[in-house]
PDB file of C-alpha atoms in Angstrom:
ATOM      1  CA  UNK A  25      43.064 -26.085  27.657  1.00 45.00           C
ATOM      2  CA  UNK A  26      40.089 -27.864  29.229  1.00 47.00           C
ATOM      3  CA  UNK A  27      39.906 -29.260  32.716  1.00 50.00           C
ATOM      4  CA  UNK A  28      40.068 -33.032  32.939  1.00 49.00           C
ATOM      5  CA  UNK A  29      37.149 -34.692  34.699  1.00 46.00           C
ATOM      6  CA  UNK A  30      38.582 -36.305  37.828  1.00 51.00           C
ATOM      7  CA  UNK A  31      35.332 -37.735  39.212  1.00 50.00           C
ATOM      8  CA  UNK A  32      35.411 -41.432  39.897  1.00 48.00           C
ATOM      9  CA  UNK A  33      32.678 -43.585  38.357  1.00 46.00           C
ATOM     10  CA  UNK A  34      29.809 -44.377  40.722  1.00 49.00           C
ATOM     11  CA  UNK A  35      29.013 -48.026  41.245  1.00 48.00           C
ATOM     12  CA  UNK A  36      25.815 -49.340  42.787  1.00 46.00           C
ATOM     13  CA  UNK A  37      24.929 -52.697  44.241  1.00 50.00           C
ATOM     14  CA  UNK A  38      22.734 -55.076  42.208  1.00 47.00           C
ATOM     15  CA  UNK A  39      19.821 -54.832  44.668  1.00 45.00           C
ATOM     16  CA  UNK A  40      19.900 -51.022  44.349  1.00 48.00           C
ATOM     17  CA  UNK A  41      19.774 -51.351  40.574  1.00 47.00           C
ATOM     18  CA  UNK A  42      16.843 -53.771  40.728  1.00 46.00           C
ATOM     19  CA  UNK A  43      14.969 -51.411  43.072  1.00 45.00           C
ATOM     20  CA  UNK A  44      15.541 -48.535  40.662  1.00 48.00           C
ATOM     21  CA  UNK A  45      14.334 -50.546  37.681  1.00 47.00           C
ATOM     22  CA  UNK A  46      11.215 -51.755  39.487  1.00 46.00           C
ATOM     23  CA  UNK A  47      10.281 -48.197  40.517  1.00 45.00           C
ATOM     24  CA  UNK A  48      10.686 -46.851  36.980  1.00 48.00           C
ATOM     25  CA  UNK A  49       7.800 -48.527  35.190  1.00 50.00           C
ATOM     26  CA  UNK A  50       8.583 -46.673  31.967  1.00 54.00           C
ATOM     27  CA  UNK A  51      11.902 -48.450  31.550  1.00 61.00           C
ATOM     28  CA  UNK A  52      11.447 -51.507  29.302  1.00 82.00           C
ATOM     29  CA  UNK A  53      13.411 -54.671  29.976  1.00 91.00           C
ATOM     30  CA  UNK A  54      14.996 -56.701  27.214  1.00 96.00           C
ATOM     31  CA  UNK A  55      17.805 -59.156  26.612  1.00 97.00           C
ATOM     32  CA  UNK A  56      19.061 -61.006  23.568  1.00 98.00           C
ATOM     33  CA  UNK A  57      20.742 -64.364  23.170  1.00 98.00           C
ATOM     34  CA  UNK A  58      21.869 -67.126  20.854  1.00 98.00           C
ATOM     35  CA  UNK A  59      20.868 -70.785  20.922  1.00 97.00           C
ATOM     36  CA  UNK A  60      23.887 -73.074  20.346  1.00 95.00           C
ATOM     37  CA  UNK A  61      26.306 -70.421  19.031  1.00 94.00           C
ATOM     38  CA  UNK A  62      29.201 -71.655  16.911  1.00 91.00           C
ATOM     39  CA  UNK A  63      31.608 -68.698  16.711  1.00 91.00           C
ATOM     40  CA  UNK A  64      32.628 -66.844  19.872  1.00 89.00           C
ATOM     41  CA  UNK A  65      33.324 -63.679  17.857  1.00 90.00           C
ATOM     42  CA  UNK A  66      29.595 -63.401  17.152  1.00 93.00           C
ATOM     43  CA  UNK A  67      28.875 -63.503  20.875  1.00 92.00           C
ATOM     44  CA  UNK A  68      31.318 -60.659  21.510  1.00 91.00           C
ATOM     45  CA  UNK A  69      29.913 -58.571  18.674  1.00 92.00           C
ATOM     46  CA  UNK A  70      26.327 -59.129  19.810  1.00 95.00           C
ATOM     47  CA  UNK A  71      27.343 -58.312  23.392  1.00 93.00           C
ATOM     48  CA  UNK A  72      28.716 -54.943  22.315  1.00 92.00           C
ATOM     49  CA  UNK A  73      25.656 -54.136  20.181  1.00 94.00           C
ATOM     50  CA  UNK A  74      23.334 -55.164  23.024  1.00 95.00           C
ATOM     51  CA  UNK A  75      25.118 -52.812  25.389  1.00 93.00           C
ATOM     52  CA  UNK A  76      25.094 -49.943  22.877  1.00 92.00           C
ATOM     53  CA  UNK A  77      21.367 -50.410  22.244  1.00 93.00           C
ATOM     54  CA  UNK A  78      20.265 -50.602  25.883  1.00 92.00           C
ATOM     55  CA  UNK A  79      19.834 -54.320  26.581  1.00 95.00           C
ATOM     56  CA  UNK A  80      19.938 -55.480  30.191  1.00 94.00           C
ATOM     57  CA  UNK A  81      22.169 -58.406  29.212  1.00 94.00           C
ATOM     58  CA  UNK A  82      22.814 -61.206  26.775  1.00 95.00           C
ATOM     59  CA  UNK A  83      22.680 -64.975  27.081  1.00 96.00           C
ATOM     60  CA  UNK A  84      23.705 -68.138  25.316  1.00 96.00           C
ATOM     61  CA  UNK A  85      22.117 -71.551  25.473  1.00 97.00           C
ATOM     62  CA  UNK A  86      24.107 -74.743  25.054  1.00 93.00           C
ATOM     63  CA  UNK A  87      27.697 -73.521  25.085  1.00 76.00           C
ATOM     64  CA  UNK A  88      30.170 -72.222  27.637  1.00 70.00           C
ATOM     65  CA  UNK A  89      32.139 -69.105  26.765  1.00 67.00           C
ATOM     66  CA  UNK A  90      35.002 -67.319  28.450  1.00 61.00           C
ATOM     67  CA  UNK A  91      36.490 -64.025  27.239  1.00 54.00           C
ATOM     68  CA  UNK A  92      35.709 -62.539  23.853  1.00 54.00           C
ATOM     69  CA  UNK A  93      38.486 -61.237  21.623  1.00 53.00           C
ATOM     70  CA  UNK A  94      35.928 -59.115  19.767  1.00 52.00           C
ATOM     71  CA  UNK A  95      34.876 -57.356  22.993  1.00 51.00           C
ATOM     72  CA  UNK A  96      37.270 -54.435  22.639  1.00 55.00           C
ATOM     73  CA  UNK A  97      34.885 -52.110  24.516  1.00 54.00           C
ATOM     74  CA  UNK A  98      35.027 -54.301  27.665  1.00 59.00           C
ATOM     75  CA  UNK A  99      31.275 -54.736  27.494  1.00 61.00           C
ATOM     76  CA  UNK A 100      31.468 -57.638  29.946  1.00 61.00           C
ATOM     77  CA  UNK A 101      32.011 -55.009  32.640  1.00 62.00           C
ATOM     78  CA  UNK A 102      28.781 -53.232  31.656  1.00 68.00           C
ATOM     79  CA  UNK A 103      26.083 -55.876  31.087  1.00 87.00           C
ATOM     80  CA  UNK A 104      26.079 -59.570  32.023  1.00 90.00           C
ATOM     81  CA  UNK A 105      26.382 -62.651  29.848  1.00 92.00           C
ATOM     82  CA  UNK A 106      24.259 -65.522  31.187  1.00 92.00           C
ATOM     83  CA  UNK A 107      24.964 -69.087  30.138  1.00 94.00           C
ATOM     84  CA  UNK A 108      22.330 -71.830  30.166  1.00 96.00           C
ATOM     85  CA  UNK A 109      23.138 -75.479  29.563  1.00 95.00           C
ATOM     86  CA  UNK A 110      19.800 -76.376  27.971  1.00 97.00           C
ATOM     87  CA  UNK A 111      16.628 -74.819  26.579  1.00 97.00           C
ATOM     88  CA  UNK A 112      14.723 -76.173  29.581  1.00 97.00           C
ATOM     89  CA  UNK A 113      17.222 -74.537  31.946  1.00 96.00           C
ATOM     90  CA  UNK A 114      16.736 -71.224  30.140  1.00 97.00           C
ATOM     91  CA  UNK A 115      12.923 -71.491  30.391  1.00 96.00           C
ATOM     92  CA  UNK A 116      13.139 -72.203  34.114  1.00 94.00           C
ATOM     93  CA  UNK A 117      15.281 -69.101  34.730  1.00 93.00           C
ATOM     94  CA  UNK A 118      14.108 -66.565  32.159  1.00 91.00           C
ATOM     95  CA  UNK A 119      13.009 -63.125  33.366  1.00 89.00           C
ATOM     96  CA  UNK A 120       9.447 -63.193  34.710  1.00 89.00           C
ATOM     97  CA  UNK A 121       6.929 -61.627  32.368  1.00 91.00           C
ATOM     98  CA  UNK A 122       9.328 -61.334  29.456  1.00 95.00           C
ATOM     99  CA  UNK A 123       7.943 -62.496  26.107  1.00 97.00           C
ATOM    100  CA  UNK A 124      10.212 -64.723  24.039  1.00 98.00           C
ATOM    101  CA  UNK A 125      10.713 -63.385  20.518  1.00 99.00           C
ATOM    102  CA  UNK A 126      12.300 -65.880  18.118  1.00 99.00           C
ATOM    103  CA  UNK A 127      14.231 -64.389  15.197  1.00 98.00           C
ATOM    104  CA  UNK A 128      14.067 -66.908  12.361  1.00 96.00           C
ATOM    105  CA  UNK A 129      12.818 -67.480   8.818  1.00 93.00           C
ATOM    106  CA  UNK A 130       9.058 -67.581   8.305  1.00 92.00           C
ATOM    107  CA  UNK A 131       8.036 -65.027  10.888  1.00 95.00           C
ATOM    108  CA  UNK A 132       6.331 -61.666  10.864  1.00 97.00           C
ATOM    109  CA  UNK A 133       8.465 -59.103   8.998  1.00 96.00           C
ATOM    110  CA  UNK A 134      10.552 -57.081  11.449  1.00 95.00           C
ATOM    111  CA  UNK A 135       9.581 -53.802   9.763  1.00 93.00           C
ATOM    112  CA  UNK A 136       5.993 -54.110  11.034  1.00 92.00           C
ATOM    113  CA  UNK A 137       6.674 -55.838  14.343  1.00 95.00           C
ATOM    114  CA  UNK A 138       5.454 -54.179  17.544  1.00 94.00           C
ATOM    115  CA  UNK A 139       7.983 -55.124  20.226  1.00 96.00           C
ATOM    116  CA  UNK A 140       6.746 -56.296  23.642  1.00 95.00           C
ATOM    117  CA  UNK A 141       7.629 -54.014  26.562  1.00 92.00           C
ATOM    118  CA  UNK A 142       9.560 -56.825  28.291  1.00 95.00           C
ATOM    119  CA  UNK A 143      11.224 -59.134  25.795  1.00 97.00           C
ATOM    120  CA  UNK A 144      13.843 -61.800  25.425  1.00 98.00           C
ATOM    121  CA  UNK A 145      15.054 -62.068  21.826  1.00 99.00           C
ATOM    122  CA  UNK A 146      16.328 -65.464  20.738  1.00 99.00           C
ATOM    123  CA  UNK A 147      18.570 -66.017  17.725  1.00 98.00           C
ATOM    124  CA  UNK A 148      19.440 -69.388  16.241  1.00 96.00           C
ATOM    125  CA  UNK A 149      22.784 -71.020  15.710  1.00 93.00           C
ATOM    126  CA  UNK A 150      24.864 -69.828  12.770  1.00 91.00           C
ATOM    127  CA  UNK A 151      24.840 -73.381  11.434  1.00 89.00           C
ATOM    128  CA  UNK A 152      21.256 -74.543  11.995  1.00 92.00           C
ATOM    129  CA  UNK A 153      19.035 -71.686  13.146  1.00 95.00           C
ATOM    130  CA  UNK A 154      16.403 -72.397  15.790  1.00 97.00           C
ATOM    131  CA  UNK A 155      14.907 -75.894  16.118  1.00 97.00           C
ATOM    132  CA  UNK A 156      11.153 -76.171  15.495  1.00 97.00           C
ATOM    133  CA  UNK A 157      10.468 -77.320  19.078  1.00 98.00           C
ATOM    134  CA  UNK A 158      11.931 -74.051  20.387  1.00 98.00           C
ATOM    135  CA  UNK A 159      10.104 -71.836  17.887  1.00 98.00           C
ATOM    136  CA  UNK A 160       6.817 -73.463  18.955  1.00 98.00           C
ATOM    137  CA  UNK A 161       7.427 -72.387  22.563  1.00 98.00           C
ATOM    138  CA  UNK A 162       8.143 -68.740  21.720  1.00 98.00           C
ATOM    139  CA  UNK A 163       5.550 -65.980  22.015  1.00 98.00           C
ATOM    140  CA  UNK A 164       6.487 -64.279  18.739  1.00 99.00           C
ATOM    141  CA  UNK A 165       8.382 -65.141  15.555  1.00 99.00           C
ATOM    142  CA  UNK A 166       9.970 -62.374  13.494  1.00 98.00           C
ATOM    143  CA  UNK A 167      12.056 -62.407  10.329  1.00 96.00           C
ATOM    144  CA  UNK A 168      14.445 -59.788   9.025  1.00 95.00           C
ATOM    145  CA  UNK A 169      13.803 -58.661   5.489  1.00 94.00           C
ATOM    146  CA  UNK A 170      16.668 -58.625   2.991  1.00 92.00           C
ATOM    147  CA  UNK A 171      17.249 -57.392  -0.538  1.00 91.00           C
ATOM    148  CA  UNK A 172      19.375 -60.341  -1.638  1.00 86.00           C
ATOM    149  CA  UNK A 173      20.427 -63.241   0.554  1.00 77.00           C
ATOM    150  CA  UNK A 174      17.955 -64.387   3.197  1.00 73.00           C
ATOM    151  CA  UNK A 175      20.418 -65.094   5.996  1.00 85.00           C
ATOM    152  CA  UNK A 176      22.369 -62.483   7.947  1.00 93.00           C
ATOM    153  CA  UNK A 177      25.272 -63.142  10.277  1.00 95.00           C
ATOM    154  CA  UNK A 178      23.797 -63.936  13.721  1.00 96.00           C
ATOM    155  CA  UNK A 179      25.398 -60.930  15.433  1.00 96.00           C
ATOM    156  CA  UNK A 180      24.194 -58.647  12.629  1.00 96.00           C
ATOM    157  CA  UNK A 181      20.677 -60.101  12.939  1.00 97.00           C
ATOM    158  CA  UNK A 182      20.620 -59.402  16.653  1.00 97.00           C
ATOM    159  CA  UNK A 183      21.951 -55.893  16.149  1.00 97.00           C
ATOM    160  CA  UNK A 184      19.270 -55.154  13.543  1.00 97.00           C
ATOM    161  CA  UNK A 185      16.487 -56.394  15.829  1.00 97.00           C
ATOM    162  CA  UNK A 186      17.714 -54.309  18.768  1.00 97.00           C
ATOM    163  CA  UNK A 187      18.168 -51.241  16.597  1.00 96.00           C
ATOM    164  CA  UNK A 188      14.611 -51.680  15.307  1.00 96.00           C
ATOM    165  CA  UNK A 189      13.345 -52.029  18.880  1.00 95.00           C
ATOM    166  CA  UNK A 190      15.032 -48.805  19.953  1.00 90.00           C
ATOM    167  CA  UNK A 191      13.851 -46.972  16.825  1.00 81.00           C
ATOM    168  CA  UNK A 192      10.235 -48.092  17.355  1.00 76.00           C
ATOM    169  CA  UNK A 193      10.347 -47.389  21.105  1.00 64.00           C
ATOM    170  CA  UNK A 194      11.599 -43.858  20.437  1.00 66.00           C
ATOM    171  CA  UNK A 195       8.745 -42.959  18.097  1.00 69.00           C
ATOM    172  CA  UNK A 196       5.933 -40.854  19.548  1.00 65.00           C
ATOM    173  CA  UNK A 197       2.491 -42.497  19.442  1.00 60.00           C
ATOM    174  CA  UNK A 198       4.051 -45.979  19.282  1.00 56.00           C
ATOM    175  CA  UNK A 199       3.409 -48.234  22.247  1.00 56.00           C
ATOM    176  CA  UNK A 200       4.854 -51.632  23.021  1.00 57.00           C
ATOM    177  CA  UNK A 201       2.659 -54.617  23.584  1.00 58.00           C
TER     178      UNK A 201
END
């Protein structure tokens, strides 16, 4: 019989967390979000993947969301979900220094993409993708290769991008931009 761990989880204040992150210059910062999401289940699934793959948070632009039935891991207690009313509101409040990486058709293949150290990944709506005016304002445009159909589910797309980021970041001799 093994002893049960009775330690209580340690919680820290947000300003303590920010101080820690600023001191540790080796820790990359990244978030991922969806522009005009249609299905709340995709938000919950992306939220869980983002947490599992080390994202600082997720965001949505153009839609208000409450709880997520697909968030069975209670990810909302681990990393934040930020909601922005408009693209302009997002731009005004995005993390300083973070490069915006659009994930959409017609971009650089993800397999060869060198992820920025600080990044905000932006996925398009399930129905319409990302509008051209938004893509033009992004720092990078990447596309996810496929064997058959060109379009993945939005939560799957985000999960693939974050997995690729973590895989590339973990490789020796590979540096972020």
